[in-house]
Coordinates of N, CA and C in Angstrom, one line a residue:
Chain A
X661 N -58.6 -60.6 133.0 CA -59.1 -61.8 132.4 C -58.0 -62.6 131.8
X662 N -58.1 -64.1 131.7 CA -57.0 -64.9 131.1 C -56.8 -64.7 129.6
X663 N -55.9 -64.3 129.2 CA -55.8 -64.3 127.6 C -54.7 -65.1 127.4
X664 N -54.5 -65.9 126.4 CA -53.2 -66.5 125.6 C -53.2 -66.0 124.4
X665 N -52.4 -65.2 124.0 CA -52.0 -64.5 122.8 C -50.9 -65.2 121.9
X666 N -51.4 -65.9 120.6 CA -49.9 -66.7 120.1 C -49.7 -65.6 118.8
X667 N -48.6 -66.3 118.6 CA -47.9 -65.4 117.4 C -48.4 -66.0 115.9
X668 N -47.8 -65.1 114.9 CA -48.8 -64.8 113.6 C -48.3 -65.8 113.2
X669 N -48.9 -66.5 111.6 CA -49.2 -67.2 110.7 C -47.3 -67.2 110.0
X670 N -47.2 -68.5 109.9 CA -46.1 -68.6 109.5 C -45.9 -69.8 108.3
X671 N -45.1 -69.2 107.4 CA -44.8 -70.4 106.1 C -43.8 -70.6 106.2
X672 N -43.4 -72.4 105.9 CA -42.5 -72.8 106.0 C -42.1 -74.2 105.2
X673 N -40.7 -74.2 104.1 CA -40.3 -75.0 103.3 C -40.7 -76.4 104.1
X674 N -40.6 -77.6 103.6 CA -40.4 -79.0 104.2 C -39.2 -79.1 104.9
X675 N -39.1 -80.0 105.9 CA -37.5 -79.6 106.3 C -37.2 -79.0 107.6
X676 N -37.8 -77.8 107.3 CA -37.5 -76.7 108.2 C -38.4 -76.7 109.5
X677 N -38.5 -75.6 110.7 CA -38.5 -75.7 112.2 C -39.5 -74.7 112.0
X678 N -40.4 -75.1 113.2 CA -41.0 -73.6 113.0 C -41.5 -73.7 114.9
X679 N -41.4 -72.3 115.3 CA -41.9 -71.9 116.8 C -42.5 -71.2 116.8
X680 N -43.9 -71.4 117.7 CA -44.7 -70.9 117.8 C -44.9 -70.5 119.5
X681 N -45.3 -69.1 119.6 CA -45.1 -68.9 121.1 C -46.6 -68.5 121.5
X682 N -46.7 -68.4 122.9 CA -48.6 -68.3 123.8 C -47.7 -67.4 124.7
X683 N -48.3 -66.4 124.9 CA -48.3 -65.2 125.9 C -49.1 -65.2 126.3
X684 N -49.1 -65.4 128.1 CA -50.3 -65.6 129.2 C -50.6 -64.3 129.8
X685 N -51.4 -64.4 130.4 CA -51.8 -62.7 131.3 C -53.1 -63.5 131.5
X686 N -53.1 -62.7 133.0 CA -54.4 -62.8 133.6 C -54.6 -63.5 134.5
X687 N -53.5 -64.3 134.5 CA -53.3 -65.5 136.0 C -52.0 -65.3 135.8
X688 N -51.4 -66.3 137.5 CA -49.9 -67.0 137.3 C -50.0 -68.2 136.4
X689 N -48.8 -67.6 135.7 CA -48.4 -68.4 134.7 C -47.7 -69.8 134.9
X690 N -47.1 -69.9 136.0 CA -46.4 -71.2 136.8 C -47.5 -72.1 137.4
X691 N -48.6 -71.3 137.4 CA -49.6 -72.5 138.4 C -49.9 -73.5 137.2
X692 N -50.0 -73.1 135.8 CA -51.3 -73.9 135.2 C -50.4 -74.5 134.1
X693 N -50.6 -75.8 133.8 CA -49.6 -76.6 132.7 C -50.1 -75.8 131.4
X694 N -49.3 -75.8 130.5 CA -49.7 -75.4 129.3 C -49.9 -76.7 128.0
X695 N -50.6 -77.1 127.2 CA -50.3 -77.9 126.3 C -51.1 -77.1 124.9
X696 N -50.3 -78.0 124.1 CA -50.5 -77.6 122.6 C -51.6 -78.8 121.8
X697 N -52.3 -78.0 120.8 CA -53.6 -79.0 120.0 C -53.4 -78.5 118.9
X698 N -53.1 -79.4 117.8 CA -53.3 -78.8 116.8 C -54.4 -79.2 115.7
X699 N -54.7 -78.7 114.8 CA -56.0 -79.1 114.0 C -55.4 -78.9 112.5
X700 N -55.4 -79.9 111.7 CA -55.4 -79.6 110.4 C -56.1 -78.9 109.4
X701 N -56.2 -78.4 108.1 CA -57.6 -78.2 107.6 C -58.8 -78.9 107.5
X702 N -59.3 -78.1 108.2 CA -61.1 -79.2 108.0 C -60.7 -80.4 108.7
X703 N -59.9 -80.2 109.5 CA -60.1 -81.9 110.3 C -60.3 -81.6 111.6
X704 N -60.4 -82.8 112.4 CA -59.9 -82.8 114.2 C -59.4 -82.1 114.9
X705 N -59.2 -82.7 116.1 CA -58.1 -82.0 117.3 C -57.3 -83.4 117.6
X706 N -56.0 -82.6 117.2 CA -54.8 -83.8 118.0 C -54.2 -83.2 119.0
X707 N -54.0 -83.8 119.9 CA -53.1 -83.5 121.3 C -51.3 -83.5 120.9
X708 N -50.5 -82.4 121.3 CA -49.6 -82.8 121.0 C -48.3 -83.0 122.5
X709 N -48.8 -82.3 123.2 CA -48.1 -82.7 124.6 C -48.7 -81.4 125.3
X710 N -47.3 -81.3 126.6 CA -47.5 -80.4 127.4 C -45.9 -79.7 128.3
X711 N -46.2 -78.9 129.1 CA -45.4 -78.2 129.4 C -46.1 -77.7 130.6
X712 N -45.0 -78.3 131.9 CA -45.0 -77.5 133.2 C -44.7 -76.2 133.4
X713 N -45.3 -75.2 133.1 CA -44.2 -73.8 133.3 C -43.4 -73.5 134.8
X714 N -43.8 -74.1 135.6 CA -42.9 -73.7 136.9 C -41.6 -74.8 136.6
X715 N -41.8 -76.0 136.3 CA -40.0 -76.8 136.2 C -39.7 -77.1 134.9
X716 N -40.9 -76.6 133.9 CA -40.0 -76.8 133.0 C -40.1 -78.1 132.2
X717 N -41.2 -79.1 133.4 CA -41.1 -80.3 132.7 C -42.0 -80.9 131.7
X718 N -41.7 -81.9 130.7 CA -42.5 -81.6 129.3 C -43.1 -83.3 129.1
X719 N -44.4 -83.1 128.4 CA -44.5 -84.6 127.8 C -45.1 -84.5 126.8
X720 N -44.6 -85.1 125.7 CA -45.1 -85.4 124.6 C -45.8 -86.6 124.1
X721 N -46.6 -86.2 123.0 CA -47.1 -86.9 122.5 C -46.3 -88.6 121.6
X722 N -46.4 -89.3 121.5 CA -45.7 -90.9 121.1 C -45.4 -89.8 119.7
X723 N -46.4 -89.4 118.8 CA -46.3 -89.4 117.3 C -45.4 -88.4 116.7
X724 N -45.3 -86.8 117.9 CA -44.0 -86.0 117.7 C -42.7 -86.2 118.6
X725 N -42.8 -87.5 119.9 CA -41.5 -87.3 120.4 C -40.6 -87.6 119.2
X726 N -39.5 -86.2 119.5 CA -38.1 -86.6 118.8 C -37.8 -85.3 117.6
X727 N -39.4 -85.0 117.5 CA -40.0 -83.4 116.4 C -40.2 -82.0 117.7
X728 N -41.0 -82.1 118.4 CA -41.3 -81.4 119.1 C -40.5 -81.3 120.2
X729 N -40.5 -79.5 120.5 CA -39.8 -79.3 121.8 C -40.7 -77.8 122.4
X730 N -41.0 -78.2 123.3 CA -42.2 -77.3 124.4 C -40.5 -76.9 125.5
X731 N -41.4 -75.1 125.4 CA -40.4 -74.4 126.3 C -41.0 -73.5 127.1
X732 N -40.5 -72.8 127.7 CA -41.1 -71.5 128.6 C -39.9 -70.7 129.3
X733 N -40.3 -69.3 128.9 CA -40.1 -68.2 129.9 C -40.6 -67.7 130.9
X734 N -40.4 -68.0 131.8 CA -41.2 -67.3 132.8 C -41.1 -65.8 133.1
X735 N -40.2 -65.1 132.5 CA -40.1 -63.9 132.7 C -41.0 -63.3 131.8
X736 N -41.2 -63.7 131.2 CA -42.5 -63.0 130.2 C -43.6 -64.1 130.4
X737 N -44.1 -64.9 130.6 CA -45.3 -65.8 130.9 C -45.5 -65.9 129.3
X738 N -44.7 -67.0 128.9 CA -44.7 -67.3 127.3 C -44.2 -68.5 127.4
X739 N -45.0 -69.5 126.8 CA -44.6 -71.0 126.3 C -44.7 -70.9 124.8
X740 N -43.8 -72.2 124.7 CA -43.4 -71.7 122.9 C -43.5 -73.3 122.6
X741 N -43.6 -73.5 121.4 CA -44.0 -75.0 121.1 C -43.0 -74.7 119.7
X742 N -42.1 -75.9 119.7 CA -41.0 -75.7 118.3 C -41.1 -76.8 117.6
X743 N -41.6 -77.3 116.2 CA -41.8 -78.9 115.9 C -40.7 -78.1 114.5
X744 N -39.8 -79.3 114.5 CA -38.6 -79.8 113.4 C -39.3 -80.8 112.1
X745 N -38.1 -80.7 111.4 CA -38.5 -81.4 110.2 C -39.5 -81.4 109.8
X746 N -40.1 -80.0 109.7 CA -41.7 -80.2 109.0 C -42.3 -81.2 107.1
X747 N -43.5 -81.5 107.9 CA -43.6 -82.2 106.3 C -45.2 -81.3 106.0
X748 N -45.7 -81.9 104.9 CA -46.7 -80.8 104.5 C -47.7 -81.3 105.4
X749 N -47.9 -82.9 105.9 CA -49.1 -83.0 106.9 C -48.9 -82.3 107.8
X750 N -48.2 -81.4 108.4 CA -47.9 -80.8 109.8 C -48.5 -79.5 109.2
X751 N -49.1 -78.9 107.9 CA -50.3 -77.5 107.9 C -51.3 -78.0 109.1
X752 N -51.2 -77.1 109.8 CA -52.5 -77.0 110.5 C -52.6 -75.7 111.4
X753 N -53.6 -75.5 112.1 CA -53.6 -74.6 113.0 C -52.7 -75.2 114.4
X754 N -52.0 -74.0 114.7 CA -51.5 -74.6 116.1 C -52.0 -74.1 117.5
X755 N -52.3 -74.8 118.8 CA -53.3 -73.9 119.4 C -52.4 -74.4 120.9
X756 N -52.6 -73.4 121.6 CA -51.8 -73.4 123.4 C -53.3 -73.6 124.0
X757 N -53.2 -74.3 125.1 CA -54.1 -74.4 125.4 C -54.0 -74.4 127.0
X758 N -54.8 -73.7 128.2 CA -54.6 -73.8 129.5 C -54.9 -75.4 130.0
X759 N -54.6 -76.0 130.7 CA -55.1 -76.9 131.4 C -55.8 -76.4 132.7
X760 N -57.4 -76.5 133.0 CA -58.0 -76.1 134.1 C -57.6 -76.4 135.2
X761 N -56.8 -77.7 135.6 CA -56.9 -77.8 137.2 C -56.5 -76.6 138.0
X762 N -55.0 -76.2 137.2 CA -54.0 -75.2 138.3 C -53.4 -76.1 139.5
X763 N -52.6 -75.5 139.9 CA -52.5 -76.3 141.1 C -51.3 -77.3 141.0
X764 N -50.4 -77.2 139.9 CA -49.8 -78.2 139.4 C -50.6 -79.2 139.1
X765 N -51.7 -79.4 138.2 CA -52.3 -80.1 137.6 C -52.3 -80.4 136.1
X766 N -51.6 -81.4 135.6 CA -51.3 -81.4 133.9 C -53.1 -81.6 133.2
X767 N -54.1 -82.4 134.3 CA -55.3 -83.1 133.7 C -55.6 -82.2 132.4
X768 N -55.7 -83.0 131.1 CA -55.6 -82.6 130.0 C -56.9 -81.9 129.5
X769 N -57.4 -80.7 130.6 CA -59.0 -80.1 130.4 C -58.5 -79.0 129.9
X770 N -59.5 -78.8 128.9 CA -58.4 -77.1 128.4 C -59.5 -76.1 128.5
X771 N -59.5 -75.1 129.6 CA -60.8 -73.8 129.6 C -60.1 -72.5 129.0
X772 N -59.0 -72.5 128.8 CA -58.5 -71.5 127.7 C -57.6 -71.8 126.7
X773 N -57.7 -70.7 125.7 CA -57.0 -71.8 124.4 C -56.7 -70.0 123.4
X774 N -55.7 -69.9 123.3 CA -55.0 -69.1 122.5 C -55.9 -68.5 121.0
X775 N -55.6 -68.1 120.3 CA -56.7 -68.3 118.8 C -56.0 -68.6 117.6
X776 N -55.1 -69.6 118.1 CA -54.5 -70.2 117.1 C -53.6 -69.6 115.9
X777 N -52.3 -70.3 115.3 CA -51.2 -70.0 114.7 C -51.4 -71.1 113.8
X778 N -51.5 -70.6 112.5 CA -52.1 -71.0 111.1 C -50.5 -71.6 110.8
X779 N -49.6 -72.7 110.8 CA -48.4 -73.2 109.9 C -48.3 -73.9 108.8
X780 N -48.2 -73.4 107.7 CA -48.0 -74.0 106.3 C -47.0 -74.5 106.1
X781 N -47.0 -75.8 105.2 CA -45.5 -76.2 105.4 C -45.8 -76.5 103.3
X782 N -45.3 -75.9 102.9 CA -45.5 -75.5 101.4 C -43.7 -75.7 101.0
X783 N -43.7 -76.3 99.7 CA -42.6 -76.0 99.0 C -42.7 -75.1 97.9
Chain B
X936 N -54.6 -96.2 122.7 CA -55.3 -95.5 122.8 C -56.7 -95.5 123.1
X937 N -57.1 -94.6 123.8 CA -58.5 -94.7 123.4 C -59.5 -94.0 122.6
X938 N -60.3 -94.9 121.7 CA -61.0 -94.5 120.5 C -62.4 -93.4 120.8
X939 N -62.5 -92.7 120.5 CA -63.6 -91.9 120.4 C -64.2 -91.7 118.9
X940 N -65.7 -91.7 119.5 CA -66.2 -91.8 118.5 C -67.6 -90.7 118.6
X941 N -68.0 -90.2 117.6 CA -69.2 -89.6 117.5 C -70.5 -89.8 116.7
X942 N -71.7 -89.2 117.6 CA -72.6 -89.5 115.9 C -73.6 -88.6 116.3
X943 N -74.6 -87.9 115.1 CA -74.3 -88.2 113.9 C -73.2 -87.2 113.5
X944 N -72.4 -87.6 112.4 CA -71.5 -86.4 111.8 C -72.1 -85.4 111.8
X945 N -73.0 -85.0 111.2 CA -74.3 -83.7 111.0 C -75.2 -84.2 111.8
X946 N -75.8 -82.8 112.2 CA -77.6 -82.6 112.4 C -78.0 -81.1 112.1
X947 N -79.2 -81.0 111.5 CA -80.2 -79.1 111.5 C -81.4 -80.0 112.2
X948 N -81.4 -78.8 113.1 CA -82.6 -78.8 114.1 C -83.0 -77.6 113.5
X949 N -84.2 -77.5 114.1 CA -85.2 -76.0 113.8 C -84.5 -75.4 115.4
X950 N -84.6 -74.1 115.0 CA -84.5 -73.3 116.5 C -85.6 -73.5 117.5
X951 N -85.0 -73.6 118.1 CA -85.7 -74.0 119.5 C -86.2 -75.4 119.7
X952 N -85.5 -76.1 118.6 CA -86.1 -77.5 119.0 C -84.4 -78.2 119.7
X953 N -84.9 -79.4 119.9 CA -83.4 -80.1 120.7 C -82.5 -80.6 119.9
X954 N -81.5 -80.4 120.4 CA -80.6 -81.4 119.6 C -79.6 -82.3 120.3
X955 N -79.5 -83.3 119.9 CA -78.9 -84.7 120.3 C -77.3 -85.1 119.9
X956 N -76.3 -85.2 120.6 CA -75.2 -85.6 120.3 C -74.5 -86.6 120.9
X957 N -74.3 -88.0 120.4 CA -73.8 -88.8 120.9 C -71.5 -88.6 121.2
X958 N -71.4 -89.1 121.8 CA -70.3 -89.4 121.9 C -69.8 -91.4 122.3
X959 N -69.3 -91.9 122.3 CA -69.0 -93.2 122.4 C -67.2 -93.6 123.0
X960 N -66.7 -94.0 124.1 CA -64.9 -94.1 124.0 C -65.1 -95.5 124.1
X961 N -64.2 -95.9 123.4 CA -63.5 -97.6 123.7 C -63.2 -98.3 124.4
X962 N -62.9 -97.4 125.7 CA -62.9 -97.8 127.1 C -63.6 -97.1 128.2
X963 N -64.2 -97.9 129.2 CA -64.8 -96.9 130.0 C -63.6 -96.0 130.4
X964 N -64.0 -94.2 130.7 CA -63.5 -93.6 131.5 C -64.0 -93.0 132.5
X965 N -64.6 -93.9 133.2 CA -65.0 -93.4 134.9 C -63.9 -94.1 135.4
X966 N -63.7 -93.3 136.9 CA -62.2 -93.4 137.3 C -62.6 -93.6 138.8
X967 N -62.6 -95.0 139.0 CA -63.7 -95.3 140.1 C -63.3 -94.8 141.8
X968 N -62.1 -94.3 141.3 CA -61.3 -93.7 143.1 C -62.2 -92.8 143.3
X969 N -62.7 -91.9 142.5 CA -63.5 -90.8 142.3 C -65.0 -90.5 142.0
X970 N -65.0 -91.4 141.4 CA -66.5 -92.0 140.7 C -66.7 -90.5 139.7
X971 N -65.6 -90.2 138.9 CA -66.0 -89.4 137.8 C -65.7 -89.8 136.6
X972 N -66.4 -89.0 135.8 CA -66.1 -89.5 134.4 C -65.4 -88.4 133.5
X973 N -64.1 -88.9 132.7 CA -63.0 -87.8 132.8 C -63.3 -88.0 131.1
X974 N -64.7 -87.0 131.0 CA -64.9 -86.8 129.5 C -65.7 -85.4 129.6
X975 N -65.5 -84.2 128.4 CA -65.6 -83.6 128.1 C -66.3 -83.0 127.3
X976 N -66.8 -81.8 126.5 CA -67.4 -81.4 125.7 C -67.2 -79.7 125.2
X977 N -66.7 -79.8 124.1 CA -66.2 -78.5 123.5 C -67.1 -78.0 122.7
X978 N -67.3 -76.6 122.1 CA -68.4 -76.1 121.0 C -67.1 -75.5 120.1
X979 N -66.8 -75.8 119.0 CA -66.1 -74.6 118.0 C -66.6 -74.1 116.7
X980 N -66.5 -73.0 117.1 CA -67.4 -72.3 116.1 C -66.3 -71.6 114.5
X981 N -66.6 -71.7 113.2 CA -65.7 -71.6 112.0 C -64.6 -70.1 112.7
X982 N -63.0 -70.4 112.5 CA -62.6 -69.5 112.7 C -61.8 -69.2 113.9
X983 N -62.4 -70.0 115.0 CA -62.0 -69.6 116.5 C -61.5 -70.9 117.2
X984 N -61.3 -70.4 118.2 CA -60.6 -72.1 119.0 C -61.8 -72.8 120.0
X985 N -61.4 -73.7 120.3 CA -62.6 -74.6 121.0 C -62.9 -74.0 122.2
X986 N -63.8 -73.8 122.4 CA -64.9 -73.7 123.6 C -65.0 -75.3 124.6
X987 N -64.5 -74.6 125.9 CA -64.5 -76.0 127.0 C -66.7 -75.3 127.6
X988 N -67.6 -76.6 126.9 CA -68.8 -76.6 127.4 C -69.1 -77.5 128.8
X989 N -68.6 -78.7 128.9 CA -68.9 -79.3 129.7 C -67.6 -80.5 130.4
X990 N -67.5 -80.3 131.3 CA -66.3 -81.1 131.7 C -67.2 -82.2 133.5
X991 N -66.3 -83.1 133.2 CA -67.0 -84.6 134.7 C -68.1 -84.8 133.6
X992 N -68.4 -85.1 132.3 CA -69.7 -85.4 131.7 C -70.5 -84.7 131.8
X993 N -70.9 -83.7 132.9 CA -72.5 -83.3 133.2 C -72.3 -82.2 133.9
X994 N -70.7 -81.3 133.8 CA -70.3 -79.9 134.8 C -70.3 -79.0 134.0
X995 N -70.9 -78.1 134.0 CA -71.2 -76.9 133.1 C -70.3 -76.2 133.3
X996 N -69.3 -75.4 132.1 CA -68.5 -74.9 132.5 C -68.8 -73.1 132.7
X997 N -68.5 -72.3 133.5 CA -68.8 -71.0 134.3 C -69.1 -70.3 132.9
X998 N -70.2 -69.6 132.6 CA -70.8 -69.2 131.9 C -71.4 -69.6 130.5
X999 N -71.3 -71.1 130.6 CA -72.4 -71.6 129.7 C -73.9 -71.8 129.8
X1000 N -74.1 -71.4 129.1 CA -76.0 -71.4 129.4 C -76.4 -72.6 129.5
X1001 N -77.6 -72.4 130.3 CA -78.2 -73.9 130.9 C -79.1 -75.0 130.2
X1002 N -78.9 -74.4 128.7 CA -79.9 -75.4 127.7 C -78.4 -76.3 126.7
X1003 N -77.8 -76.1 127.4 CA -76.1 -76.8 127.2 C -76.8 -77.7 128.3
X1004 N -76.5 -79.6 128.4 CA -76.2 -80.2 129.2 C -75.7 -81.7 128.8
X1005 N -75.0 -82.3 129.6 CA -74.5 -83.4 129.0 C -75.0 -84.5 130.4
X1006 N -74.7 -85.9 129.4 CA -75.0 -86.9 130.6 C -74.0 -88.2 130.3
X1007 N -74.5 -89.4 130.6 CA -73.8 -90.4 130.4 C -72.5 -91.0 131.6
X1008 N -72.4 -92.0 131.5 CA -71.2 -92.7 132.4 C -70.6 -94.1 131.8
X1009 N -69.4 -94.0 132.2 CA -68.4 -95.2 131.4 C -68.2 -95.0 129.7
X1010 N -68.7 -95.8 128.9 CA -68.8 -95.8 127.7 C -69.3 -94.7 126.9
X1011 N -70.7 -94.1 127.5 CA -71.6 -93.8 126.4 C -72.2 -92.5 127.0
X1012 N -72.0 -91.0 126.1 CA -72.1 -90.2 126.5 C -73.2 -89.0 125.4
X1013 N -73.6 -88.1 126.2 CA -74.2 -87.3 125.3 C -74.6 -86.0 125.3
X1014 N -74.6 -85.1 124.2 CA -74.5 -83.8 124.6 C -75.7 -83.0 124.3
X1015 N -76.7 -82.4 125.2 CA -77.7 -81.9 124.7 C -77.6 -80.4 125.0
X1016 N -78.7 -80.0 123.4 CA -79.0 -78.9 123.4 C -80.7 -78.6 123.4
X1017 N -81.1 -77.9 124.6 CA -82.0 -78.1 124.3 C -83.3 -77.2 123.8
X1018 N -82.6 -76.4 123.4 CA -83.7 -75.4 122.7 C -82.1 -74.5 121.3
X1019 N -82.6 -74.9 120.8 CA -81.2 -74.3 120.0 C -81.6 -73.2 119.4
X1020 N -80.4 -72.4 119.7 CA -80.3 -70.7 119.0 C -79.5 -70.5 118.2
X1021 N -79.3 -70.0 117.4 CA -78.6 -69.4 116.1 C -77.2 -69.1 116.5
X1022 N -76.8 -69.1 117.6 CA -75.1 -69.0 118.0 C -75.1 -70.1 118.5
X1023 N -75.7 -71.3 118.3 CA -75.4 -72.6 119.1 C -74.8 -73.3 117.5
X1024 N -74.5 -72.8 116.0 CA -74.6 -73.2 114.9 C -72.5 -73.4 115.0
X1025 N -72.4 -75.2 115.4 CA -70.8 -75.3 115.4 C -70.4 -76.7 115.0
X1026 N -69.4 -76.8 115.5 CA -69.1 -78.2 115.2 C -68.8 -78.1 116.9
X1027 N -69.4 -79.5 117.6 CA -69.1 -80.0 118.8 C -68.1 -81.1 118.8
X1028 N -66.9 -81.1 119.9 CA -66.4 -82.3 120.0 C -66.2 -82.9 121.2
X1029 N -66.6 -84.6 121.3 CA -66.1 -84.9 122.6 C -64.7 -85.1 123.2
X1030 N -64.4 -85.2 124.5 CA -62.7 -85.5 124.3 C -62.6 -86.4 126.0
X1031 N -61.7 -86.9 125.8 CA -61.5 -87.9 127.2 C -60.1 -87.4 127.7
X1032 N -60.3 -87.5 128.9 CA -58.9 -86.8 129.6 C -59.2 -88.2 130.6
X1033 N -59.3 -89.2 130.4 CA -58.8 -89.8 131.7 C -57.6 -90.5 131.0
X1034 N -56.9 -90.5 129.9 CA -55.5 -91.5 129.7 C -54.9 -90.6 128.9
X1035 N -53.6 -90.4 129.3 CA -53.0 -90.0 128.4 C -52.8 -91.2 126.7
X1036 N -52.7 -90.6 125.4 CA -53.1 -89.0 125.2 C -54.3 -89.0 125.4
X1037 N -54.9 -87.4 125.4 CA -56.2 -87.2 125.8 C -56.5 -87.2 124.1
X1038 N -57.8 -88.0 123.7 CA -58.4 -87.8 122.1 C -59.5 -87.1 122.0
X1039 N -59.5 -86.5 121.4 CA -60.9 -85.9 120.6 C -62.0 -86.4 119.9
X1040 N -63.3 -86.8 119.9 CA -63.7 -87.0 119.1 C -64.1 -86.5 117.5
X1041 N -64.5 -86.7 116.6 CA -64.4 -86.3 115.4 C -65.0 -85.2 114.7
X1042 N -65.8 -84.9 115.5 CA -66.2 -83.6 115.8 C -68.3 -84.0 115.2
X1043 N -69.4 -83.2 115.8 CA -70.3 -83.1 115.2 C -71.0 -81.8 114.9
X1044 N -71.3 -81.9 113.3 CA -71.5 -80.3 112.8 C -72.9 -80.5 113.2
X1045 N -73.1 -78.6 114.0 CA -75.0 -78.4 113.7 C -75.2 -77.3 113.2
X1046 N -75.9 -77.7 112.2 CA -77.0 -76.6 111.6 C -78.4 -76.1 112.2
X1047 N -78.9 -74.9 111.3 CA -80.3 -74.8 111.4 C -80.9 -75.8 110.3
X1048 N -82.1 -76.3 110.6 CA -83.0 -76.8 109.5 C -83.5 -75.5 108.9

C-alpha cells in the first residue's frame, strides 16, 4: 500500500533552515510528482510547490520562491522540502503530498499525503 | 489567484440527517477542452492529514462511501453528506487544481447537533 512517511517534529530559532523529508513505498516513486502543503495552527492549507522525482524538476510557489528548495533521492524514494530564513509565521504543520495523475502528471490532486511534520520556529 | 470561498464556516446536523457544503471560486474552473471541472473535496479530521473525498467535482474517490457526493460546474459547487455518521465529524475543504497555485478553501467545520 502507498505510504509517505515524513520525519519528526522539529524546533527551530528565527533565521535558521529547516528540512523536512517524505519516504515513499508502495509505488514508483519517479512516476508520481511530489508536492508540499503546509497548514498553520488552526488555519488552512497553503500550497507550497512541487517536485518531479524522475528529473528533478521543481516549482514553487510566488510566496516561498527564493526560501524553499524541494529535492529528491531516488535511491531511497525520499523527497525533502528545505525552507530558509525561518520566521515564526512559518509554525505549521508541513505535509508531502502525492499528486494522483502518475504518469508524469504534476495536476495538483493529492490522494496521498504523509502525516505531517509539526515546525516551530520559536526564539 | 484564484479565490475560494466556503460556507457555512460551521454546521451540526443530527445523525443521519444531511448536510450541506457550499464551496464558491472566483473564476470558473471548467476546462472546456475536457468539459471538467478541476475542483476538489477533502475531509480532515483533528490530528491527521487531509483526505482526497471527491475530485472532477462529482468523482468519488476509491473507497469513499456513497453518502459522500458532490456537484456543481464553473463557479459554484457543493459537498453533500447525506446521512451523517459520527466519523463524518471534520473540517471539509474545497480546493481548485485547474491554475496554478492550486487554493484551498477555508475549510468547513461539522458537528453533531
Amino acid at each position: 500500500q502507498v505510504q509517505l512517511v515524513q520525519s519528526g517534529a522539529e524546533v527551530k530559532k528565527p533565521g535558521a533552515s529547516v528540512k523536512v523529508s517524505c519516504k515513499a513505498s508502495g509505488y514508483t516513486f519517479t512516476g508520481y510528482y511530489m508536492h508540499w502543503v503546509r497548514q498553520a495552527p488552526g488555519q488552512g492549507l497553503e500550497w507550497m510547490g512541487w517536485i518531479n522525482p524522475n528529473s528533478g524538476g521543481t516549482n514553487y510557489a510566488q510566496k516561498f520562491q527564493g526560501r524553499v528548495t524541494m529535492t529528491r533521492d531516488t535511491s531511497i524514494s525520499t523527497a525533502y522540502m528545505e525552507l530558509s530564513r525561518l520566521r515564526s509565521d512559518d509554525t505549521a504543520v508541513y505535509y508531502c503530498a502525492r499528486a494522483k495523475g502518475g504518469s508524469g502528471s504534476y495536476v495538483p490532486l493529492f490522494d496521498y499525503w504523509g502525516q505531517g511534520t509539526l515546525v516551530t520556529v520559536s526564539s | 489567484d484564484i479565490v475560494m470561498t466556503q460556507s457555512p464556516d460551521s454546521l451540526a446536523v443530527s445523525l443521519g440527517e444531511r448536510a450541506t457544503i457550499n464551496c464558491k471560486s472566483s473564476q470558473s474552473v471548467l476546462y472546456s477542452s475536457n468539459n471538467k471541472n478541476y475542483l476538489a473535496w477533502y475531509q480532515q479530521k483533528p490530528g491527521q492529514p487531509p483526505k482526497l473525498l471527491i475530485y472532477w467535482a462529482s468523482t468519488r474517490e476509491s473507497g469513499v462511501p456513497d453518502r459522500f457526493s458532490g456537484s456543481g460546474s464553473g463557479t459554484d459547487f457543493t459537498l453533500t453528506i447525506s446521512s451523517l455518521q459520527a466519523e463524518d465529524v471534520a473540517v471539509y475543504y474545497c480546493q481548485q487544481y485547474y491554475s496554478t497555485p492550486p487554493i484551498f478553501g477555508p475549510g468547513t467545520k461539522v458537528d453533531i447537533k
